[in-house]
XYZ file of C-alpha atoms in Angstrom:
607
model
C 12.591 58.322 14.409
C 13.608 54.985 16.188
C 12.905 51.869 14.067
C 9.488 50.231 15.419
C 10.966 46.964 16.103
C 13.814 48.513 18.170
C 11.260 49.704 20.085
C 10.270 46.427 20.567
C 13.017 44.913 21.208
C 13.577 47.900 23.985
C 9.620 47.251 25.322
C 10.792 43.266 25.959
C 13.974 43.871 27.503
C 11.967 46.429 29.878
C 9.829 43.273 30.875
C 12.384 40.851 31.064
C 14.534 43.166 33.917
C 11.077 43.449 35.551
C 10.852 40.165 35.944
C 14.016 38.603 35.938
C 14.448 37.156 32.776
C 17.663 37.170 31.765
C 16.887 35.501 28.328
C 14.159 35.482 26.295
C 13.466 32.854 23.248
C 10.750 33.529 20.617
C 10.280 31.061 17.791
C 8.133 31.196 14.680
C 6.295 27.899 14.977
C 2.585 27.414 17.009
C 1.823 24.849 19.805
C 1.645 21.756 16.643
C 5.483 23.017 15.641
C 3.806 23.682 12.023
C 6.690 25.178 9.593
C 3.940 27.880 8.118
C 1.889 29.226 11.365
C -1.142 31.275 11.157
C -0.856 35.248 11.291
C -1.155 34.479 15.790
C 1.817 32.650 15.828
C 4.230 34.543 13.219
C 5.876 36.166 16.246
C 9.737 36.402 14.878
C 7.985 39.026 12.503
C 6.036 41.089 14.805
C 9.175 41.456 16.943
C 11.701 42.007 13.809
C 10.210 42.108 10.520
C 11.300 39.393 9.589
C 9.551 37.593 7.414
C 11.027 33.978 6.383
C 9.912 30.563 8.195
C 12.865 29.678 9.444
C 13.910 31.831 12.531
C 13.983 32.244 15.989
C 15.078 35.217 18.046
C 16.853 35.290 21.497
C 16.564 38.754 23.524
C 19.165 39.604 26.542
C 20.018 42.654 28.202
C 22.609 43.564 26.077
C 22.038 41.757 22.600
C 18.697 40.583 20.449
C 19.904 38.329 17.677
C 18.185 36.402 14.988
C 19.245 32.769 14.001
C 17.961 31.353 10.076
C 19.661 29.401 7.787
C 21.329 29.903 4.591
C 18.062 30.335 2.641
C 17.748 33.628 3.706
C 20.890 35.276 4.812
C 20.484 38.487 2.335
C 16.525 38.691 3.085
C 17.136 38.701 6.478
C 20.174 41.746 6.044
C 18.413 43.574 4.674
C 15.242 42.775 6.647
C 17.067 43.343 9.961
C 18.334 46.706 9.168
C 18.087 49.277 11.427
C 16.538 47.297 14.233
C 19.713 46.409 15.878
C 18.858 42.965 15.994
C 22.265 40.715 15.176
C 21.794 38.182 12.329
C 23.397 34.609 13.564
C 23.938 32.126 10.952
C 22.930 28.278 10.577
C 24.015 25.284 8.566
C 27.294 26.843 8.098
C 30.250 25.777 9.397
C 31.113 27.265 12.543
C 27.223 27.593 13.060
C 26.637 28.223 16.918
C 22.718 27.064 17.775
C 20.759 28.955 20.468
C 21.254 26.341 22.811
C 25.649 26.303 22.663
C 25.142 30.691 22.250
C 23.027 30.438 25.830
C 25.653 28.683 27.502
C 28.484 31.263 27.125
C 26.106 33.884 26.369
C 25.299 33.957 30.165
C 28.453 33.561 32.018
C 28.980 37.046 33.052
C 25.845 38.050 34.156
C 24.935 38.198 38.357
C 22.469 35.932 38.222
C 22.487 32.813 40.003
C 20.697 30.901 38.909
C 20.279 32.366 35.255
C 16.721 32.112 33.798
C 16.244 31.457 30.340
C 12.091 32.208 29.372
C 10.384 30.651 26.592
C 6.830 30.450 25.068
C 6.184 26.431 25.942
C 2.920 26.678 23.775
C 5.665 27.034 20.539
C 8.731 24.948 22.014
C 8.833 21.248 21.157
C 9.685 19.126 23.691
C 12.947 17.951 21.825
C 14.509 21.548 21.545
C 13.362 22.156 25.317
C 15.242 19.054 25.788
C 18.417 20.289 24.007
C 18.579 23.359 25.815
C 18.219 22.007 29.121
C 21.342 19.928 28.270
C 23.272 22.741 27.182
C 22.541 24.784 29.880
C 23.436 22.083 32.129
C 26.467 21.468 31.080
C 27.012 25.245 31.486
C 25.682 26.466 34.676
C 25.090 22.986 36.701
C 21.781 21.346 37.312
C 21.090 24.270 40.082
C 22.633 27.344 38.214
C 19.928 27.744 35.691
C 16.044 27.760 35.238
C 13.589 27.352 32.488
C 10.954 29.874 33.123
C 7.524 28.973 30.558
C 5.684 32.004 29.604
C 2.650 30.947 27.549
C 1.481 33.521 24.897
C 3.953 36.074 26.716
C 3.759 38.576 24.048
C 0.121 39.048 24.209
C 1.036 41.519 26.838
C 2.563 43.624 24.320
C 1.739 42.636 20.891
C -2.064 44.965 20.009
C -4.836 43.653 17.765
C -2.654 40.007 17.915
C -4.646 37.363 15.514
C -6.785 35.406 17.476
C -6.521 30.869 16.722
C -8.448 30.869 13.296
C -11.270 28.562 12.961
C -12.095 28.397 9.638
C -14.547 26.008 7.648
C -13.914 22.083 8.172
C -13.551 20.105 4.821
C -14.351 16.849 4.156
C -13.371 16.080 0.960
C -14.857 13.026 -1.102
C -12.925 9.389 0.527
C -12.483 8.094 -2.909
C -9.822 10.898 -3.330
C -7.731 9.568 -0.711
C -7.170 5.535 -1.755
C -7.937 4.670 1.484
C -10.645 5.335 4.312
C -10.980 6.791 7.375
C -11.529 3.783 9.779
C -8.997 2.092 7.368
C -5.963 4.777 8.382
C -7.407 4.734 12.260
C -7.228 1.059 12.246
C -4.132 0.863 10.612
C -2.846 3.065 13.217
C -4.393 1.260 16.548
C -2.386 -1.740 15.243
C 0.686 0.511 15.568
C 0.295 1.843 18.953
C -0.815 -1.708 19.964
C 2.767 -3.188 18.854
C 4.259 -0.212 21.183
C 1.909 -1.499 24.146
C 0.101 1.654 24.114
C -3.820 2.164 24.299
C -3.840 5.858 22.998
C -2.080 8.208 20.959
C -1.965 12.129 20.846
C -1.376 13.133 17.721
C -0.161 16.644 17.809
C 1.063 17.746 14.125
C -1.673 19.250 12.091
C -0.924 17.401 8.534
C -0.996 14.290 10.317
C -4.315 15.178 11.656
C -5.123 15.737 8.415
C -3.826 12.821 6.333
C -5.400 10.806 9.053
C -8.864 11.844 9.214
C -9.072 12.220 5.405
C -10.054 16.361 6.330
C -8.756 19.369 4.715
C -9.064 23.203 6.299
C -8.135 26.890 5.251
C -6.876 27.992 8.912
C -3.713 28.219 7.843
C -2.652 30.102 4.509
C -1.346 27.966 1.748
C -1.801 24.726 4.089
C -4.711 22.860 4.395
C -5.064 22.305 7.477
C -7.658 22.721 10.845
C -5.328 23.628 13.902
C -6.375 20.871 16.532
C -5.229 18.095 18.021
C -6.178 14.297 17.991
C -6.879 11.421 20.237
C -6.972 7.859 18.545
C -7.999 5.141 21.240
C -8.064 1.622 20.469
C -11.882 1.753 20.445
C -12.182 5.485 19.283
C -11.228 9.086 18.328
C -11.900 12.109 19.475
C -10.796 15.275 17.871
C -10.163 18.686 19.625
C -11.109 21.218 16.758
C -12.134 25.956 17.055
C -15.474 25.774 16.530
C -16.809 22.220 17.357
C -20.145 22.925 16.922
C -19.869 23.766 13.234
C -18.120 20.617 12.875
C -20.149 18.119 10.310
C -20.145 14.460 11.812
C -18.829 11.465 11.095
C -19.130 8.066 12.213
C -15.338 7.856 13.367
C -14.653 10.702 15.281
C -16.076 12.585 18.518
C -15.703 16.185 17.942
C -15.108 18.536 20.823
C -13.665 21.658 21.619
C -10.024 23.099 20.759
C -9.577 23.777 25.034
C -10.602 20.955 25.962
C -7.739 19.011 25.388
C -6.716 18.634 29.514
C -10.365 17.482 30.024
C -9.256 15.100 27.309
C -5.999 13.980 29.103
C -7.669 13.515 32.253
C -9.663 11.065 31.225
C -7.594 8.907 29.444
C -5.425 8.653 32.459
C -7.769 6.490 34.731
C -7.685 3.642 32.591
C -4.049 2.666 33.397
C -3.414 2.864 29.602
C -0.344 3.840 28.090
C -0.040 6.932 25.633
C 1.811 7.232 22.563
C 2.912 10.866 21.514
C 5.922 12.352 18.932
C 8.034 14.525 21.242
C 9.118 16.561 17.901
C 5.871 18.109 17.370
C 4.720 17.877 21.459
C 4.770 21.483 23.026
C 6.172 21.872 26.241
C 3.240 22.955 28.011
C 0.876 20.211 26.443
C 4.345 17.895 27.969
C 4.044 19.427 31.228
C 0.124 18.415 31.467
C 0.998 15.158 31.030
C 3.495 14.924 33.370
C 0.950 16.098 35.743
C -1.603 13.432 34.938
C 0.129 10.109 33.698
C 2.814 8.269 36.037
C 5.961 8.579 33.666
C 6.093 5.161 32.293
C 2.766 5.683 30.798
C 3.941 8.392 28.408
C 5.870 6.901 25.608
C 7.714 9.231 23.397
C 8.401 7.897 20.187
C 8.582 9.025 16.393
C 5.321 8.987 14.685
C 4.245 6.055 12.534
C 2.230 8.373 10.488
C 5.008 9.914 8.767
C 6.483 7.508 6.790
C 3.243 6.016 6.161
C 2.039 9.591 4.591
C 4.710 9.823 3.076
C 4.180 7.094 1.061
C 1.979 7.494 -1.683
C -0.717 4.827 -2.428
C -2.083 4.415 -6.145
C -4.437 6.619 -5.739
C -2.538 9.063 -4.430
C -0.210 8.586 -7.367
C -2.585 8.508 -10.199
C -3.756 11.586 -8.886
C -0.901 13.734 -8.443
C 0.083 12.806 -12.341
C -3.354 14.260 -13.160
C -2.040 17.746 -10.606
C 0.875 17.953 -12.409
C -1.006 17.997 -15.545
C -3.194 20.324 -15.105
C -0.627 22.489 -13.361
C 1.742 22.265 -15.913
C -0.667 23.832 -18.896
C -0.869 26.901 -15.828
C 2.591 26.836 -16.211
C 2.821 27.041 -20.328
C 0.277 29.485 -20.532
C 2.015 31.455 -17.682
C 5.370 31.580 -19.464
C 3.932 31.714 -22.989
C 2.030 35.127 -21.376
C 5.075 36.606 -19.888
C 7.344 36.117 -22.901
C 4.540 37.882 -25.233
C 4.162 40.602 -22.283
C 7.362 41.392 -21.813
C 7.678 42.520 -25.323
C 4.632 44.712 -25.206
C 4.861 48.674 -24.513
C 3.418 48.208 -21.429
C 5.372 47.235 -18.791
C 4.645 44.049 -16.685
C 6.360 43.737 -13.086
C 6.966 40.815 -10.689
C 3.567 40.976 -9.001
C 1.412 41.480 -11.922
C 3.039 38.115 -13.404
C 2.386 36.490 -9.901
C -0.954 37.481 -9.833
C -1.407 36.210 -13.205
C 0.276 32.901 -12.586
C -2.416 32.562 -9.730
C -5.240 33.601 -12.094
C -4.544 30.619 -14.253
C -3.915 28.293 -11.619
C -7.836 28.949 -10.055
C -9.466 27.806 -13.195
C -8.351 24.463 -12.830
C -11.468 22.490 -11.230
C -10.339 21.328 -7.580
C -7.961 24.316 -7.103
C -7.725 25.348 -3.201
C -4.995 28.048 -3.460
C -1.523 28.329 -3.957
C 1.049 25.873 -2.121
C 2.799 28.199 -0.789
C 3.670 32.814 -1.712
C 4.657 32.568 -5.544
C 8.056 33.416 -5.713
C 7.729 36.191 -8.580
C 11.741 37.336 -8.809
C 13.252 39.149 -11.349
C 17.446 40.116 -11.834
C 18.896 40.531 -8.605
C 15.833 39.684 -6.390
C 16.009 35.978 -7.847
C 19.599 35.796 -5.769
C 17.574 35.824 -2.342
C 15.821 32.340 -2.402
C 13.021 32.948 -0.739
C 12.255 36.379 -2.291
C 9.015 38.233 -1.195
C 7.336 39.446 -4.048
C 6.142 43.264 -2.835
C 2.302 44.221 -4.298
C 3.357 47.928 -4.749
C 6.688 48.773 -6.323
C 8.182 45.192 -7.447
C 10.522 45.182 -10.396
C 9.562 45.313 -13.766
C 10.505 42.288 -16.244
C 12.743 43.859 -18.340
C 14.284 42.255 -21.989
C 17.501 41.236 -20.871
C 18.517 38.439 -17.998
C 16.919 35.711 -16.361
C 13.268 35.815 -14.700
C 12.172 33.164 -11.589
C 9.352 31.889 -11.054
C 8.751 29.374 -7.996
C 4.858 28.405 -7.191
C 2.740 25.770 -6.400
C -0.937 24.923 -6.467
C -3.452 22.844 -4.012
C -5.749 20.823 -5.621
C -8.292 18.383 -3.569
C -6.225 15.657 -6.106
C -2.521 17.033 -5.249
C 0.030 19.344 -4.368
C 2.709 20.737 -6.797
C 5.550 22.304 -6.484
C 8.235 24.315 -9.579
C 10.608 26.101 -10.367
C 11.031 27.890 -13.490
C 14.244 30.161 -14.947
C 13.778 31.684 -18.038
C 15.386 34.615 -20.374
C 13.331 37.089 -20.812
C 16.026 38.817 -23.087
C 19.845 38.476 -23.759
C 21.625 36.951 -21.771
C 25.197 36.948 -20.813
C 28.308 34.372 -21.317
C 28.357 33.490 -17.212
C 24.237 33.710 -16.518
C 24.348 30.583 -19.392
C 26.880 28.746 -17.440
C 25.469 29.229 -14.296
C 22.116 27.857 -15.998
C 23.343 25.335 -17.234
C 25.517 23.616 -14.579
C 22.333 24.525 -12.410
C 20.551 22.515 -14.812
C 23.174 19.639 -15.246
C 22.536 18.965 -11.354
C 18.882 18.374 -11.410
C 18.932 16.300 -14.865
C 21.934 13.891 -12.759
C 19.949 13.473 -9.639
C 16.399 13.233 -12.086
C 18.732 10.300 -13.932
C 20.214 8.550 -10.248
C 19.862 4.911 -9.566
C 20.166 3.661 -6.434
C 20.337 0.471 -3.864
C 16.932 0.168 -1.584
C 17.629 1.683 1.534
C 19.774 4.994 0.214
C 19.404 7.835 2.023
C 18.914 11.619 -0.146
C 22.029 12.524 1.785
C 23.635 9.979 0.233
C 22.472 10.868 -3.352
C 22.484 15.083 -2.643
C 25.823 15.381 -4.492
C 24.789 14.298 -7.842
C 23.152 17.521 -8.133
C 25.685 19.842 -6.599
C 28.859 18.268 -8.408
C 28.547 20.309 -11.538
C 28.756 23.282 -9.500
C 31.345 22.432 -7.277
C 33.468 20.929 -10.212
C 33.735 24.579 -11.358
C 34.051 25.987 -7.816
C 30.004 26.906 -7.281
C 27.606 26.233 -4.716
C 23.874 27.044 -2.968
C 23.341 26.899 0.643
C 19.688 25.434 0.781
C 19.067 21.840 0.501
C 18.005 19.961 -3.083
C 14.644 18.578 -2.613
C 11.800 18.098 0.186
C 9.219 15.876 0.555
C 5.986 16.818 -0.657
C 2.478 15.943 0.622
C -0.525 15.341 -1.057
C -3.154 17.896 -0.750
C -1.451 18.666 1.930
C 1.837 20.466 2.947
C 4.555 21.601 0.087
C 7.149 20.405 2.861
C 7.063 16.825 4.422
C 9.140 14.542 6.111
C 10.651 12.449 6.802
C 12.958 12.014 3.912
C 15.418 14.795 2.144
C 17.773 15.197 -0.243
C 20.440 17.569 1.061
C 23.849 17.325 2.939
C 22.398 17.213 6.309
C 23.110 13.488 7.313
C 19.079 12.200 7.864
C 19.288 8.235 8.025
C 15.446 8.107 6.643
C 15.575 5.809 2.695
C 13.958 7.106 -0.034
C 11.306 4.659 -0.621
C 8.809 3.916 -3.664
C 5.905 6.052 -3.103
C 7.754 8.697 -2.158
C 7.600 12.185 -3.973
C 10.398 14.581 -3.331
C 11.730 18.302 -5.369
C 14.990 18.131 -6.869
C 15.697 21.887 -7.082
C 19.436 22.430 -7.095
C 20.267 26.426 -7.767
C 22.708 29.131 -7.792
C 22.861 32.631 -6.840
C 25.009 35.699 -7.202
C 24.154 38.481 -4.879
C 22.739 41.728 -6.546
C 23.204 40.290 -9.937
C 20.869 37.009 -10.339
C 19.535 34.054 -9.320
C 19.152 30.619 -10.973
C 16.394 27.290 -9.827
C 15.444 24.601 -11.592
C 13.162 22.371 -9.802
C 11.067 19.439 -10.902
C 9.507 16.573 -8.410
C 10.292 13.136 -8.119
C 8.174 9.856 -7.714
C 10.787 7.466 -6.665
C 9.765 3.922 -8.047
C 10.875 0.533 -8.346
C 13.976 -0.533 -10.906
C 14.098 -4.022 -10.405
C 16.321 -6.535 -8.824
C 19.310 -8.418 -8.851
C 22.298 -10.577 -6.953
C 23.486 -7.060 -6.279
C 20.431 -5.174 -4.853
C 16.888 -4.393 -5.191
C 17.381 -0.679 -7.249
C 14.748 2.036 -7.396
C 14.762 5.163 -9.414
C 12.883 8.496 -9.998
C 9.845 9.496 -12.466
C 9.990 12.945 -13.571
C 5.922 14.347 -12.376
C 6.467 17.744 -13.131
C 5.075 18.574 -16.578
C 6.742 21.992 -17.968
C 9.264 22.970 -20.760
C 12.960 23.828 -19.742
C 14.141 26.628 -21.519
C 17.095 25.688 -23.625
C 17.917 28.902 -25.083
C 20.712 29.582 -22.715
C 21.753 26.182 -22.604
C 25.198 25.780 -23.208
C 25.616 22.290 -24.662
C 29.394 21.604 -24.495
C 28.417 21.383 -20.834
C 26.260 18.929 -20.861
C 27.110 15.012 -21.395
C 25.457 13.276 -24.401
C 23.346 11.554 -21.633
C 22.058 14.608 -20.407
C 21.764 16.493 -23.521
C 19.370 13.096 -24.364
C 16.967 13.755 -21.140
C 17.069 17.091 -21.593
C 15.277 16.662 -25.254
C 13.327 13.127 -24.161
C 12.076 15.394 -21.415
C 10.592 18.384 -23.598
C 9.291 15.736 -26.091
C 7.577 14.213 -23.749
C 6.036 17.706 -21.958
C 4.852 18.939 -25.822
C 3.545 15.230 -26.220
C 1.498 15.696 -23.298
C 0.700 18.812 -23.022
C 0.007 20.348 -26.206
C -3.371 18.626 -27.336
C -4.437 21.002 -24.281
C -3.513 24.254 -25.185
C -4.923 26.917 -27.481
C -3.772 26.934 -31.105
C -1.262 29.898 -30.229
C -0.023 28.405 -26.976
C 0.793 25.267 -28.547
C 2.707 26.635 -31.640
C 4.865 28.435 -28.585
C 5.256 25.617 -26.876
C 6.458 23.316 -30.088
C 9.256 26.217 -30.545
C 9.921 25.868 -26.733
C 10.598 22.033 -27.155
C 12.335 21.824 -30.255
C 15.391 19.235 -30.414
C 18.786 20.794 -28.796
C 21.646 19.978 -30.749
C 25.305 21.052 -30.135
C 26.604 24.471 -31.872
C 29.318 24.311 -33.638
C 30.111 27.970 -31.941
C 30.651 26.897 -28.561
């Protein structure tokens, strides 16, 4: 029986020779370039099963491949199987992007000139941009076309999702620091200082942080898929299901399609318009080509990102109280699976995810999870981004290392951990590898740093224990982190990809170094970061990090002639400080558990 996305693959090259196509790009992102789409736009799965949110797909005559980074190489081998789609490699070193594969990829085929097809509803106008160059430089400015295909696979793909419009939120103002009008004001004076009279915004958690409004249309993001107007005498928003919309006094609500009619008007005025070409689709790009004289459209990054991404007091006092109440989730979580895994009855990955959710939805102000718990036990723990199956996931068994990696929504915060901890024995080399992993994230938890540092500047501090004893992971060490709002943000990073954006106070990022070993185990430790001031001197002005996240570390496999008296120090100062916290929270039981958990590590003599 032929594999069903074969078949696909087969059904798409069909209609590609029918119509000329001689390549064919599909991407996993919707017309906002949103890292988690809704079920609609999740199109790299429907045509390969794969299901991580970093991929994109290019179909020829002769060749489908697959391109994802180092995060999920084994997922997406074993994922790909059978379909005879090619797996193609990024942020390695001899990486070759879709846009240098098309230009060779091509040569040998008749067609003059070659004609490369893409969805423009879920292509930004910056990687349009990139492959036009490289195609360029291929084929010559006549010897190739871009061919845009709007929702092309709706031809083929059955009962596809229709654009979700689900309930609009508005939570309470007071949870935000800072008003409506006060962000859209704030933001005219912006646009004003880069002589333009209106912005689009296109990206749906800027939307969001924006207009102070939260959504469900997209799982584990708040957000309402839409885009955004801002005038310097108005807004008007472009939302599914206007008429459901509640008012407010800031905003003119109208309909998701109506964004041309929306475009059209803003174009007699003479007024120029603002717009990030990162999250711009092509097609929305090509309608306002049509409409606005060229000089009019000024492409330019966002000021809402860095402003988002700095947290006000609010924001921050907040996101202490999410970690809070998200860490006592997280001791009664592991407290539960240590006692469970001991019982007769089994327990398997899934029922501790479910469980782990089941605590997390009694806080008050829960929305969901942050993102699919990453339930992983043994060998599943070595992909990163492991899928925990409902039906016939592992079971925790008494020996090795257990991984937990979740994250809740609150309407007061986001949060975001990562938890490894022995569920049994352990052996001489799953210690080591805990402990250097550990070692990195208490170094880059400890850094110090001038004003103005970039995290690619600081991302070593958590990888040099590894690489001192010839170890490594492939994903980067921490992300920025939104609040109530995405688990991922920009525009900062901390990982060896050379991004020029500072770290800045305010700003609250993971540091999750890891390890794994490939059908044996996998290790993460991951806390977040609220970088903050660290005073000044005839040197520099220096900032730091404050540890949020609010949950034990494990130091039973700890080995402590590893770790420097420094970081043997933070490592207890740390779990004082989480018991200290925590425990006047927790049941009687819970707490006794937990006082074990954060008992003093000294060195053994034995090591």
């Amino acid at each position: 029986m032929e594999n069903k996305f074969a078949s696909r693959v087969a059904l798409l090259q069909s209609a590609m020779a029918g119509r000329g196509i001689d390549a064919l790009i599909i991407s996993n992102t919707d017309p906002h370039s949103s890292e988690y789409p809704a079920g609609r736009w999740c199109q790299v799965e429907w045509v390969s099963g794969f299901t991580g949110e970093a991929a994109e797909i290019v179909i020829t005559a002769g060749h489908a491949g697959l391109w994802t980074d180092t995060r999920y190489f084994i997922q997406a081998g074993i994922q790909l199987e059978g379909t005879g789609i090619a797996l193609h490699k990024t942020r390695v070193p001899d990486q070759v992007l879709i846009p240098e594969y098309l230009a060779t990829a091509l040569k040998e085929i008749p067609s003059n000139p070659v004609r490369v097809a893409y969805d423009g509803l879920c292509q930004s106008v910056e990687s349009i941009k990139e492959l036009k160059t490289a195609l360029e430089v291929a084929y010559g400015e006549d010897g190739y076309r871009l061919v845009d295909l709007p929702d092309f696979l709706s031809e083929f793909w059955e009962d596809r999702p229709e654009i979700p419009a689900t309930p609009v939120i508005w939570p309470d103002q007071k949870l935000f620091g800072e008003t409506r009008a006060e962000k859209l004001e704030w933001l005219r004076k912006e646009m004003a200082s880069r002589g333009c009279r209106y912005m689009l915004v296109t990206a749906l958690d800027e939307i969001a942080w924006l207009l102070n409004v939260r959504g469900e249309d997209i799982d584990y993001n708040p957000y309402v898929i839409s885009y955004l107007v801002v005038s310097d005498n108005g807004a008007c928003w472009f939302v599914r299901d206007a008429d459901n919309v509640p008012h407010v006094p800031e905003v003119t609500v109208t309909g998701y399609d109506a964004l041309q009619e929306g475009i059209a008007s803003m174009a007699v005025d003479g007024g120029s318009l603002l717009v990030d070409p990162s999250t711009l689709n092509g097609n929305v790009h090509d309608l306002l080509e049509k409409t606005f004289t060229p000089e009019r459209i000024v492409l330019g990054t966002s000021p809402i990102i860095v402003r988002k991404a700095v947290k006000n007091r609010t924001e921050i006092a907040n996101i202490r109280k999410a970690h809070l109440m998200d860490g006592l989730a997280m001791e009664k979580f592991l407290h539960w699976v240590e006692v469970n895994v001991k019982s007769p009855e089994p327990i398997t990955e899934w029922d501790a995810s479910v469980k782990l959710t089941e605590l997390r939805s009694e806080i008050e102000g829960y929305h969901g999870n942050s993102f699919e718990n990453i339930s992983a036990y043994g060998e599943n723990a070595a992909l990163p981004h492991y899928s925990t199956p409902v039906t016939d996931s592992a079971v925790i068994k008494k020996k090795g290392l257990y991984l937990v990696d979740s994250g809740g929504q609150y309407d007061f915060g986001t949060t975001d951990i990562t938890r490894t901890v022995p569920v049994g024995r352990c052996s001489r080399k799953e210690k080591e590898d805990y402990t250097l992993v550990l070692k990195g994230m208490i170094d880059l938890a400890m850094a110090v740093f001038p004003k103005g540092t970039a995290g690619c500047q600081i991302d070593a501090l958590a990888r040099e224990p590894l690489w001192k004893n010839h170890r490594s992971f492939g994903h980067g060490t921490g992300h920025g982190i939104g609040y109530y709002l995405g688990v991922h943000e920009g525009p900062q990073s901390i990982r060896q990809n050379f991004n020029r954006q500072p770290i800045l106070p305010g700003m609250v990022t993971s540091d999750e170094p890891g390890l794994y070993r490939e059908g044996k185990y996998g290790i993460r430790h991951e806390n977040v970061l609220l970088c903050v001031e660290d005073g000044d001197n005839e040197f520099a002005s220096w900032l730091k990090f404050e540890t949020l996240t609010l949950c034990h570390i494990d130091t039973k496999p700890v080995r402590t002639r590893l770790l420097t008296d420094e970081e043997l120090s933070w490592l207890n100062s740390y779990n004082k400080r989480v018991y200290k916290t925590l425990s006047p929270y927790l049941d009687p039981e819970t707490r006794v558990w937990l006082k074990k958990k954060c008992r003093k590590l000294s060195r053994g003599w034995f090591e």
